[in-house]
Every structure is written in structure tokens, then in C-alpha cells.
Amino acid sequence: MNNQKFDIAYRRKLLYKRKRRRQVLFRLSILLTGFGLIFLILLLNKEPPINKKIISTSSDNKIIVCIDPGHGDWDTGAKSNSGDFEKDIVLNVSLKLGKLLEEEGIKVVYTRTNDSLPWLETANDSLKERIKIPEIFKADIFISIHCNSNYEDTNVKGTETWYKANDENSKALASSLQNSIINLNYSSDRGIKTYGNKEDALAVLELNESISALIELGFLSNTSDEKYLKSTKGQEASAKAIKEGILNYINSYKDTILKERSNKDVKNIPITSTLKLFY
């Protein structure tokens, strides 16, 4: 009889311990789930990292220029015959350009300052962020810097600058940049270009609220262009020429730039999938 009572008490105690253990595990699982949900919400709401080199304001007359070194990270862009990547060449030119502009009293913001882009998961993500950055910092001018390639005909070479269709301000900026770059005489002048319809539009121009232009410095598939653009001398000269083109445009159209600034509406820019993901 005593043994039976002992067994019952023991079993009750064992069941109680098991119940307490289940309660602890249940509460712990709820707690961990809660932390997981909070982390997920914060992650989804977190703004992608951008270059906060300046916090721009429109309260003064200083011009704000956003420099966009094309491609980056896993997206290498064009590749030269000797293995150099477009993403590295245009980043070098862009950083040199930014320094030169700052020396002239221009406020500068970049879409990237190195080859690490945490927000670059897809080409569409990259496109959205490149457009968002000049919007956030209220940039007056947006310059996207690239290199070209044509491996079907490696004799093709030259510089060209693209502008937003039906936008005289963008066209004037592109003309100023192209005229300055061709004075370096390292390659052919392919002129300024634009797209004929929305389906062929370059999204970094078409969806950009800033006065924008996209520069193709040359063809990495061409031996002559490649040699110049991968050299320190060529990159420094290119940066200086782009700077002169920007300054010439600013000096000629500053009133227009400030007027465009005052007319900007703060709004979200829609991303249209039919536009070329050319960035």
C-alpha cells in the first residue's frame, strides 16, 4: 500500500515536471516567434544603405550633383580584352570626378563609392536604388558613367552621351559633356543620342527627376579605347573633362537648374518594366 502511494506521488511529480517543461518551451517559442517577427518587420522597413556623404538642402544656391558609377558588385558590366571590368573603370573615374567637383564648391552624392552593394540583388533592385538616391538628396544633376563594348566588331570605338527624350535640359547637359570629352582626342566622337520611344528608354534617364545624362566613355572591346580608359592618365583626364562639361552647363543654365529644383514634386517614382534596365 505504501509503495502504491509512493508510485502515485512520484508519477504526479513527474507529470508536473513535464507540464512545467511544456509551458516553458511554449512560452519560449512564443517569445522567439515574437522576436523573429519584429526582426522581419524591421528588415522589411529598413531603407537600403545609400551614400550619405551629404544631406542636401534646397535652401541655398549650391548645385547638387549625383554621380552614378554604372554597374558594381556581381554586375561587372563590359569586360575588356585584358580582363578589366567596366564597373571598376567607371568607379575610378567617378570618385576622381567627385573630388574635382567638391573642390569647385559643388555638393556631391554618389550611388556607390565602392564595389560592395548590399542592396544589389537583382538588376531591378539596382535600378530602383540608383533612381531613389538623387530623389532623396534632391540632386539637381545626375550623371551616369559607363563604358561600351562591341565584340562583333572590335574596330568600333568612340564616346557618346545619352539624354532624356524630349527634354531640352537633359539634351543641353549631354551636349556640354560630350563637347568636353571629345576635346581629349583619345577616340571618335559618336555624338549625343536619345531613344525614339518609351520601350527603348534608358530608365535612369526616363524615370529620373534630376537633369540627367549618361556617358559612354569608350569601347572596352576596342584596343585603343581600352588602353586609354584603364590607364590612370586616361581616367584622370576623363574625370577632368566631365567636370568641365558639368561646370560649363551650370554656368550657362544655373537659373534653369534652380527653376527645375523649385518645380520638383516630392513623389515616388514608378518603375516601368518595359524600360531598359540600363544602369
mmCIF file of C-alpha atoms in Angstrom:
data_model
loop_
_atom_site.group_PDB
_atom_site.id
_atom_site.type_symbol
_atom_site.label_atom_id
_atom_site.label_comp_id
_atom_site.label_asym_id
_atom_site.label_seq_id
_atom_site.Cartn_x
_atom_site.Cartn_y
_atom_site.Cartn_z
ATOM 1 C CA MET A 1 0.000 0.000 0.000
ATOM 2 C CA ASN A 2 2.774 2.398 0.907
ATOM 3 C CA ASN A 3 4.577 1.530 -2.296
ATOM 4 C CA GLN A 4 1.446 2.336 -4.299
ATOM 5 C CA LYS A 5 1.128 5.755 -2.674
ATOM 6 C CA PHE A 6 4.778 6.381 -3.358
ATOM 7 C CA ASP A 7 4.344 5.459 -7.010
ATOM 8 C CA ILE A 8 1.329 7.734 -7.434
ATOM 9 C CA ALA A 9 3.109 10.673 -5.830
ATOM 10 C CA TYR A 10 6.161 10.091 -7.957
ATOM 11 C CA ARG A 11 4.122 9.913 -11.117
ATOM 12 C CA ARG A 12 2.244 13.088 -10.208
ATOM 13 C CA LYS A 13 5.534 14.836 -9.613
ATOM 14 C CA LEU A 14 6.884 13.564 -12.928
ATOM 15 C CA LEU A 15 3.759 14.701 -14.801
ATOM 16 C CA TYR A 16 4.000 18.120 -13.129
ATOM 17 C CA LYS A 17 7.594 18.484 -14.247
ATOM 18 C CA ARG A 18 6.672 17.541 -17.796
ATOM 19 C CA LYS A 19 3.808 20.033 -17.761
ATOM 20 C CA ARG A 20 6.088 22.788 -16.495
ATOM 21 C CA ARG A 21 8.643 21.935 -19.172
ATOM 22 C CA ARG A 22 5.997 22.146 -21.911
ATOM 23 C CA GLN A 23 4.820 25.506 -20.536
ATOM 24 C CA VAL A 24 8.374 26.867 -20.534
ATOM 25 C CA LEU A 25 9.005 25.625 -24.065
ATOM 26 C CA PHE A 26 5.678 27.057 -25.228
ATOM 27 C CA ARG A 27 6.430 30.472 -23.735
ATOM 28 C CA LEU A 28 9.949 30.363 -25.131
ATOM 29 C CA SER A 29 8.629 29.553 -28.613
ATOM 30 C CA ILE A 30 6.176 32.473 -28.412
ATOM 31 C CA LEU A 31 8.995 34.773 -27.308
ATOM 32 C CA LEU A 32 11.295 33.647 -30.134
ATOM 33 C CA THR A 33 8.472 33.964 -32.669
ATOM 34 C CA GLY A 34 7.819 37.486 -31.446
ATOM 35 C CA PHE A 35 11.478 38.456 -31.792
ATOM 36 C CA GLY A 36 11.543 36.889 -35.254
ATOM 37 C CA LEU A 37 8.505 38.881 -36.380
ATOM 38 C CA ILE A 38 9.962 42.120 -35.012
ATOM 39 C CA PHE A 39 13.258 41.453 -36.806
ATOM 40 C CA LEU A 40 11.429 40.674 -40.060
ATOM 41 C CA ILE A 41 9.370 43.874 -39.837
ATOM 42 C CA LEU A 42 12.485 45.954 -39.173
ATOM 43 C CA LEU A 43 14.286 44.250 -42.040
ATOM 44 C CA LEU A 44 11.467 44.893 -44.492
ATOM 45 C CA ASN A 45 11.096 48.518 -43.431
ATOM 46 C CA LYS A 46 14.810 49.217 -43.387
ATOM 47 C CA GLU A 47 15.974 51.666 -46.038
ATOM 48 C CA PRO A 48 18.743 50.223 -48.210
ATOM 49 C CA PRO A 49 22.167 51.690 -47.406
ATOM 50 C CA ILE A 50 22.977 54.700 -49.537
ATOM 51 C CA ASN A 51 25.856 57.083 -49.629
ATOM 52 C CA LYS A 52 25.130 59.803 -47.081
ATOM 53 C CA LYS A 53 28.116 61.884 -47.992
ATOM 54 C CA ILE A 54 25.924 64.976 -47.836
ATOM 55 C CA ILE A 55 22.492 65.813 -46.549
ATOM 56 C CA SER A 56 21.358 68.106 -49.280
ATOM 57 C CA THR A 57 19.015 71.014 -48.842
ATOM 58 C CA SER A 58 17.419 73.233 -51.415
ATOM 59 C CA SER A 59 17.652 76.330 -49.214
ATOM 60 C CA ASP A 60 20.845 77.599 -50.870
ATOM 61 C CA ASN A 61 22.042 78.055 -54.425
ATOM 62 C CA LYS A 62 24.733 75.383 -54.309
ATOM 63 C CA ILE A 63 24.287 72.844 -57.064
ATOM 64 C CA ILE A 64 23.958 69.186 -56.063
ATOM 65 C CA VAL A 65 25.366 66.576 -58.442
ATOM 66 C CA CYS A 66 24.660 62.862 -58.137
ATOM 67 C CA ILE A 67 27.366 60.701 -59.734
ATOM 68 C CA ASP A 68 26.375 57.191 -60.766
ATOM 69 C CA PRO A 69 29.255 54.777 -61.496
ATOM 70 C CA GLY A 70 27.472 52.155 -63.606
ATOM 71 C CA HIS A 71 27.130 48.524 -62.545
ATOM 72 C CA GLY A 72 29.026 47.204 -59.491
ATOM 73 C CA ASP A 73 29.324 44.115 -57.312
ATOM 74 C CA TRP A 74 28.380 40.953 -59.233
ATOM 75 C CA ASP A 75 27.265 43.086 -62.183
ATOM 76 C CA THR A 76 30.627 43.708 -63.854
ATOM 77 C CA GLY A 77 29.393 45.465 -66.976
ATOM 78 C CA ALA A 78 31.589 45.227 -70.058
ATOM 79 C CA LYS A 79 34.876 43.338 -69.912
ATOM 80 C CA SER A 80 37.998 44.467 -71.745
ATOM 81 C CA ASN A 81 40.245 42.195 -73.791
ATOM 82 C CA SER A 82 42.772 42.189 -70.953
ATOM 83 C CA GLY A 83 40.175 41.345 -68.310
ATOM 84 C CA ASP A 84 39.416 44.785 -66.847
ATOM 85 C CA PHE A 85 35.805 45.375 -65.838
ATOM 86 C CA GLU A 86 33.665 48.379 -66.692
ATOM 87 C CA LYS A 87 32.447 48.605 -63.088
ATOM 88 C CA ASP A 88 35.997 49.284 -61.828
ATOM 89 C CA ILE A 89 36.970 51.792 -64.510
ATOM 90 C CA VAL A 90 33.835 53.907 -64.110
ATOM 91 C CA LEU A 91 34.123 53.839 -60.307
ATOM 92 C CA ASN A 92 37.674 55.189 -60.500
ATOM 93 C CA VAL A 93 36.598 57.966 -62.874
ATOM 94 C CA SER A 94 33.546 58.780 -60.727
ATOM 95 C CA LEU A 95 35.495 59.146 -57.483
ATOM 96 C CA LYS A 96 38.038 61.382 -59.185
ATOM 97 C CA LEU A 97 35.199 63.429 -60.686
ATOM 98 C CA GLY A 98 33.502 63.832 -57.308
ATOM 99 C CA LYS A 99 36.682 65.149 -55.724
ATOM 100 C CA LEU A 100 37.153 67.670 -58.526
ATOM 101 C CA LEU A 101 33.566 68.899 -58.231
ATOM 102 C CA GLU A 102 33.868 69.308 -54.467
ATOM 103 C CA GLU A 103 36.947 71.455 -54.999
ATOM 104 C CA GLU A 104 34.711 73.706 -57.115
ATOM 105 C CA GLY A 105 32.157 74.038 -54.302
ATOM 106 C CA ILE A 106 29.672 71.569 -55.791
ATOM 107 C CA LYS A 107 27.791 69.273 -53.420
ATOM 108 C CA VAL A 108 28.305 65.646 -54.431
ATOM 109 C CA VAL A 109 26.437 62.427 -53.721
ATOM 110 C CA TYR A 110 27.210 59.012 -55.216
ATOM 111 C CA THR A 111 25.078 55.977 -55.984
ATOM 112 C CA ARG A 112 28.073 53.903 -54.896
ATOM 113 C CA THR A 113 31.581 54.612 -53.621
ATOM 114 C CA ASN A 114 32.950 51.063 -53.668
ATOM 115 C CA ASP A 115 32.233 47.641 -55.144
ATOM 116 C CA SER A 116 30.062 46.427 -52.269
ATOM 117 C CA LEU A 117 26.354 46.953 -52.910
ATOM 118 C CA PRO A 118 24.234 45.226 -50.215
ATOM 119 C CA TRP A 119 21.022 46.248 -51.993
ATOM 120 C CA LEU A 120 22.065 44.823 -55.359
ATOM 121 C CA GLU A 121 20.171 41.522 -55.501
ATOM 122 C CA THR A 122 18.682 41.965 -58.970
ATOM 123 C CA ALA A 123 19.107 44.420 -61.837
ATOM 124 C CA ASN A 124 15.704 45.870 -60.999
ATOM 125 C CA ASP A 125 16.745 46.475 -57.373
ATOM 126 C CA SER A 126 19.835 48.291 -58.615
ATOM 127 C CA LEU A 127 17.769 50.411 -60.950
ATOM 128 C CA LYS A 128 15.326 51.438 -58.218
ATOM 129 C CA GLU A 129 18.087 52.472 -55.828
ATOM 130 C CA ARG A 130 20.017 54.442 -58.449
ATOM 131 C CA ILE A 131 16.902 56.479 -59.150
ATOM 132 C CA LYS A 132 15.948 56.803 -55.487
ATOM 133 C CA ILE A 133 19.273 58.289 -54.359
ATOM 134 C CA PRO A 134 19.135 61.526 -56.401
ATOM 135 C CA GLU A 135 15.494 61.877 -55.367
ATOM 136 C CA ILE A 136 16.295 61.535 -51.654
ATOM 137 C CA PHE A 137 19.132 64.056 -51.830
ATOM 138 C CA LYS A 138 17.253 66.358 -54.224
ATOM 139 C CA ALA A 139 20.110 66.296 -56.723
ATOM 140 C CA ASP A 140 19.957 68.932 -59.455
ATOM 141 C CA ILE A 141 22.095 66.961 -61.897
ATOM 142 C CA PHE A 142 22.516 63.213 -62.369
ATOM 143 C CA ILE A 143 25.499 61.838 -64.295
ATOM 144 C CA SER A 144 25.685 58.116 -65.060
ATOM 145 C CA ILE A 145 29.119 56.949 -66.230
ATOM 146 C CA HIS A 146 29.641 53.835 -68.366
ATOM 147 C CA CYS A 147 31.849 52.124 -70.913
ATOM 148 C CA ASN A 148 30.652 50.490 -74.119
ATOM 149 C CA SER A 149 31.549 47.252 -75.904
ATOM 150 C CA ASN A 150 31.050 45.585 -79.283
ATOM 151 C CA TYR A 151 32.859 42.274 -79.647
ATOM 152 C CA GLU A 152 31.288 41.603 -83.027
ATOM 153 C CA ASP A 153 33.363 44.474 -84.403
ATOM 154 C CA THR A 154 36.322 45.447 -82.229
ATOM 155 C CA ASN A 155 37.176 48.318 -84.564
ATOM 156 C CA VAL A 156 34.175 50.242 -83.265
ATOM 157 C CA LYS A 157 35.264 52.916 -80.815
ATOM 158 C CA GLY A 158 34.284 56.347 -79.568
ATOM 159 C CA THR A 159 32.470 58.327 -76.902
ATOM 160 C CA GLU A 160 28.775 59.132 -76.827
ATOM 161 C CA THR A 161 26.390 60.777 -74.370
ATOM 162 C CA TRP A 162 22.718 59.953 -73.965
ATOM 163 C CA TYR A 163 19.969 62.331 -72.909
ATOM 164 C CA LYS A 164 16.326 62.033 -71.913
ATOM 165 C CA ALA A 165 13.989 62.180 -74.893
ATOM 166 C CA ASN A 166 12.041 65.430 -75.338
ATOM 167 C CA ASP A 167 13.971 67.093 -72.515
ATOM 168 C CA GLU A 168 15.917 70.165 -73.613
ATOM 169 C CA ASN A 169 17.702 70.478 -70.257
ATOM 170 C CA SER A 170 18.982 66.912 -70.475
ATOM 171 C CA LYS A 171 19.996 67.472 -74.101
ATOM 172 C CA ALA A 172 21.927 70.622 -73.216
ATOM 173 C CA LEU A 173 23.729 68.786 -70.400
ATOM 174 C CA ALA A 174 24.603 65.904 -72.719
ATOM 175 C CA SER A 175 25.947 68.310 -75.347
ATOM 176 C CA SER A 176 28.125 70.096 -72.820
ATOM 177 C CA LEU A 177 29.535 66.794 -71.540
ATOM 178 C CA GLN A 178 30.157 65.363 -74.995
ATOM 179 C CA ASN A 179 31.867 68.517 -76.257
ATOM 180 C CA SER A 180 34.197 68.485 -73.273
ATOM 181 C CA ILE A 181 35.066 64.789 -73.546
ATOM 182 C CA ILE A 182 35.827 64.815 -77.275
ATOM 183 C CA ASN A 183 38.377 67.565 -76.704
ATOM 184 C CA LEU A 184 40.582 64.891 -75.134
ATOM 185 C CA ASN A 185 41.032 63.447 -78.648
ATOM 186 C CA TYR A 186 41.579 59.882 -77.473
ATOM 187 C CA SER A 187 38.732 58.417 -79.524
ATOM 188 C CA SER A 188 35.985 59.082 -82.068
ATOM 189 C CA ASP A 189 33.059 61.426 -81.495
ATOM 190 C CA ARG A 190 29.835 59.413 -81.666
ATOM 191 C CA GLY A 191 27.786 62.448 -80.642
ATOM 192 C CA ILE A 192 24.783 62.770 -78.352
ATOM 193 C CA LYS A 193 21.947 60.267 -78.585
ATOM 194 C CA THR A 194 18.449 59.611 -77.308
ATOM 195 C CA TYR A 195 15.846 56.882 -77.615
ATOM 196 C CA GLY A 196 12.949 57.017 -80.029
ATOM 197 C CA ASN A 197 10.172 55.618 -77.839
ATOM 198 C CA LYS A 198 9.390 54.635 -74.259
ATOM 199 C CA GLU A 199 10.050 50.950 -74.894
ATOM 200 C CA ASP A 200 13.692 51.750 -75.726
ATOM 201 C CA ALA A 201 14.097 54.303 -72.946
ATOM 202 C CA LEU A 202 17.017 54.207 -70.520
ATOM 203 C CA ALA A 203 15.319 54.078 -67.145
ATOM 204 C CA VAL A 204 17.997 56.022 -65.241
ATOM 205 C CA LEU A 205 17.192 58.914 -67.567
ATOM 206 C CA GLU A 206 13.495 58.468 -68.267
ATOM 207 C CA LEU A 207 12.442 57.967 -64.638
ATOM 208 C CA ASN A 208 14.860 60.493 -63.178
ATOM 209 C CA GLU A 209 13.577 63.796 -61.807
ATOM 210 C CA SER A 210 17.038 65.355 -61.930
ATOM 211 C CA ILE A 211 18.526 66.842 -65.090
ATOM 212 C CA SER A 212 20.326 63.746 -66.288
ATOM 213 C CA ALA A 213 22.746 62.344 -68.844
ATOM 214 C CA LEU A 214 24.512 59.026 -69.399
ATOM 215 C CA ILE A 215 28.097 58.991 -70.670
ATOM 216 C CA GLU A 216 29.704 56.131 -72.609
ATOM 217 C CA LEU A 217 33.435 56.832 -72.275
ATOM 218 C CA GLY A 218 34.513 54.384 -74.971
ATOM 219 C CA PHE A 219 34.534 50.758 -76.094
ATOM 220 C CA LEU A 220 36.420 48.315 -73.882
ATOM 221 C CA SER A 221 36.286 45.880 -76.799
ATOM 222 C CA ASN A 222 38.494 48.276 -78.768
ATOM 223 C CA THR A 223 42.218 48.110 -78.002
ATOM 224 C CA SER A 224 42.786 51.844 -78.288
ATOM 225 C CA ASP A 225 39.838 52.893 -76.118
ATOM 226 C CA GLU A 226 40.632 50.173 -73.585
ATOM 227 C CA LYS A 227 44.258 51.216 -73.216
ATOM 228 C CA TYR A 228 43.302 54.829 -72.561
ATOM 229 C CA LEU A 229 40.396 54.184 -70.199
ATOM 230 C CA LYS A 230 42.179 51.711 -67.951
ATOM 231 C CA SER A 231 45.207 53.999 -67.549
ATOM 232 C CA THR A 232 45.481 56.369 -64.603
ATOM 233 C CA LYS A 233 46.208 59.224 -67.009
ATOM 234 C CA GLY A 234 43.109 58.454 -69.063
ATOM 235 C CA GLN A 235 40.841 58.164 -66.031
ATOM 236 C CA GLU A 236 42.104 61.440 -64.555
ATOM 237 C CA ALA A 237 41.692 63.236 -67.885
ATOM 238 C CA SER A 238 38.176 61.804 -68.326
ATOM 239 C CA ALA A 239 37.158 62.950 -64.842
ATOM 240 C CA LYS A 240 38.507 66.429 -65.512
ATOM 241 C CA ALA A 241 36.713 66.639 -68.860
ATOM 242 C CA ILE A 242 33.392 65.574 -67.318
ATOM 243 C CA LYS A 243 33.895 68.138 -64.561
ATOM 244 C CA GLU A 244 34.458 70.870 -67.155
ATOM 245 C CA GLY A 245 31.351 69.759 -69.020
ATOM 246 C CA ILE A 246 29.267 69.937 -65.848
ATOM 247 C CA LEU A 247 30.642 73.354 -64.876
ATOM 248 C CA ASN A 248 30.061 74.731 -68.373
ATOM 249 C CA TYR A 249 26.460 73.570 -68.194
ATOM 250 C CA ILE A 250 25.959 75.032 -64.707
ATOM 251 C CA ASN A 251 27.448 78.381 -65.721
ATOM 252 C CA SER A 252 25.198 78.560 -68.764
ATOM 253 C CA TYR A 253 21.979 77.245 -67.208
ATOM 254 C CA LYS A 254 22.102 77.943 -63.468
ATOM 255 C CA ASP A 255 18.804 79.849 -63.493
ATOM 256 C CA THR A 256 17.177 76.935 -65.293
ATOM 257 C CA ILE A 257 18.649 74.471 -62.798
ATOM 258 C CA LEU A 258 17.299 76.414 -59.826
ATOM 259 C CA LYS A 259 13.923 76.743 -61.508
ATOM 260 C CA GLU A 260 13.787 72.990 -62.072
ATOM 261 C CA ARG A 261 14.664 72.495 -58.412
ATOM 262 C CA SER A 262 11.737 74.597 -57.254
ATOM 263 C CA ASN A 263 9.361 72.754 -59.586
ATOM 264 C CA LYS A 264 10.207 69.290 -58.302
ATOM 265 C CA ASP A 265 7.412 67.388 -56.630
ATOM 266 C CA VAL A 266 8.217 65.013 -53.793
ATOM 267 C CA LYS A 267 6.749 61.761 -55.012
ATOM 268 C CA ASN A 268 7.584 58.133 -55.572
ATOM 269 C CA ILE A 269 8.919 57.298 -58.993
ATOM 270 C CA PRO A 270 7.148 54.321 -60.631
ATOM 271 C CA ILE A 271 9.345 51.621 -62.103
ATOM 272 C CA THR A 272 8.082 50.537 -65.515
ATOM 273 C CA SER A 273 9.186 47.074 -66.508
ATOM 274 C CA THR A 274 9.148 47.947 -70.221
ATOM 275 C CA LEU A 275 12.054 50.346 -69.773
ATOM 276 C CA LYS A 276 15.572 49.101 -70.395
ATOM 277 C CA LEU A 277 17.376 48.160 -67.195
ATOM 278 C CA PHE A 278 20.401 50.133 -68.347
ATOM 279 C CA TYR A 279 22.269 51.472 -65.340
#
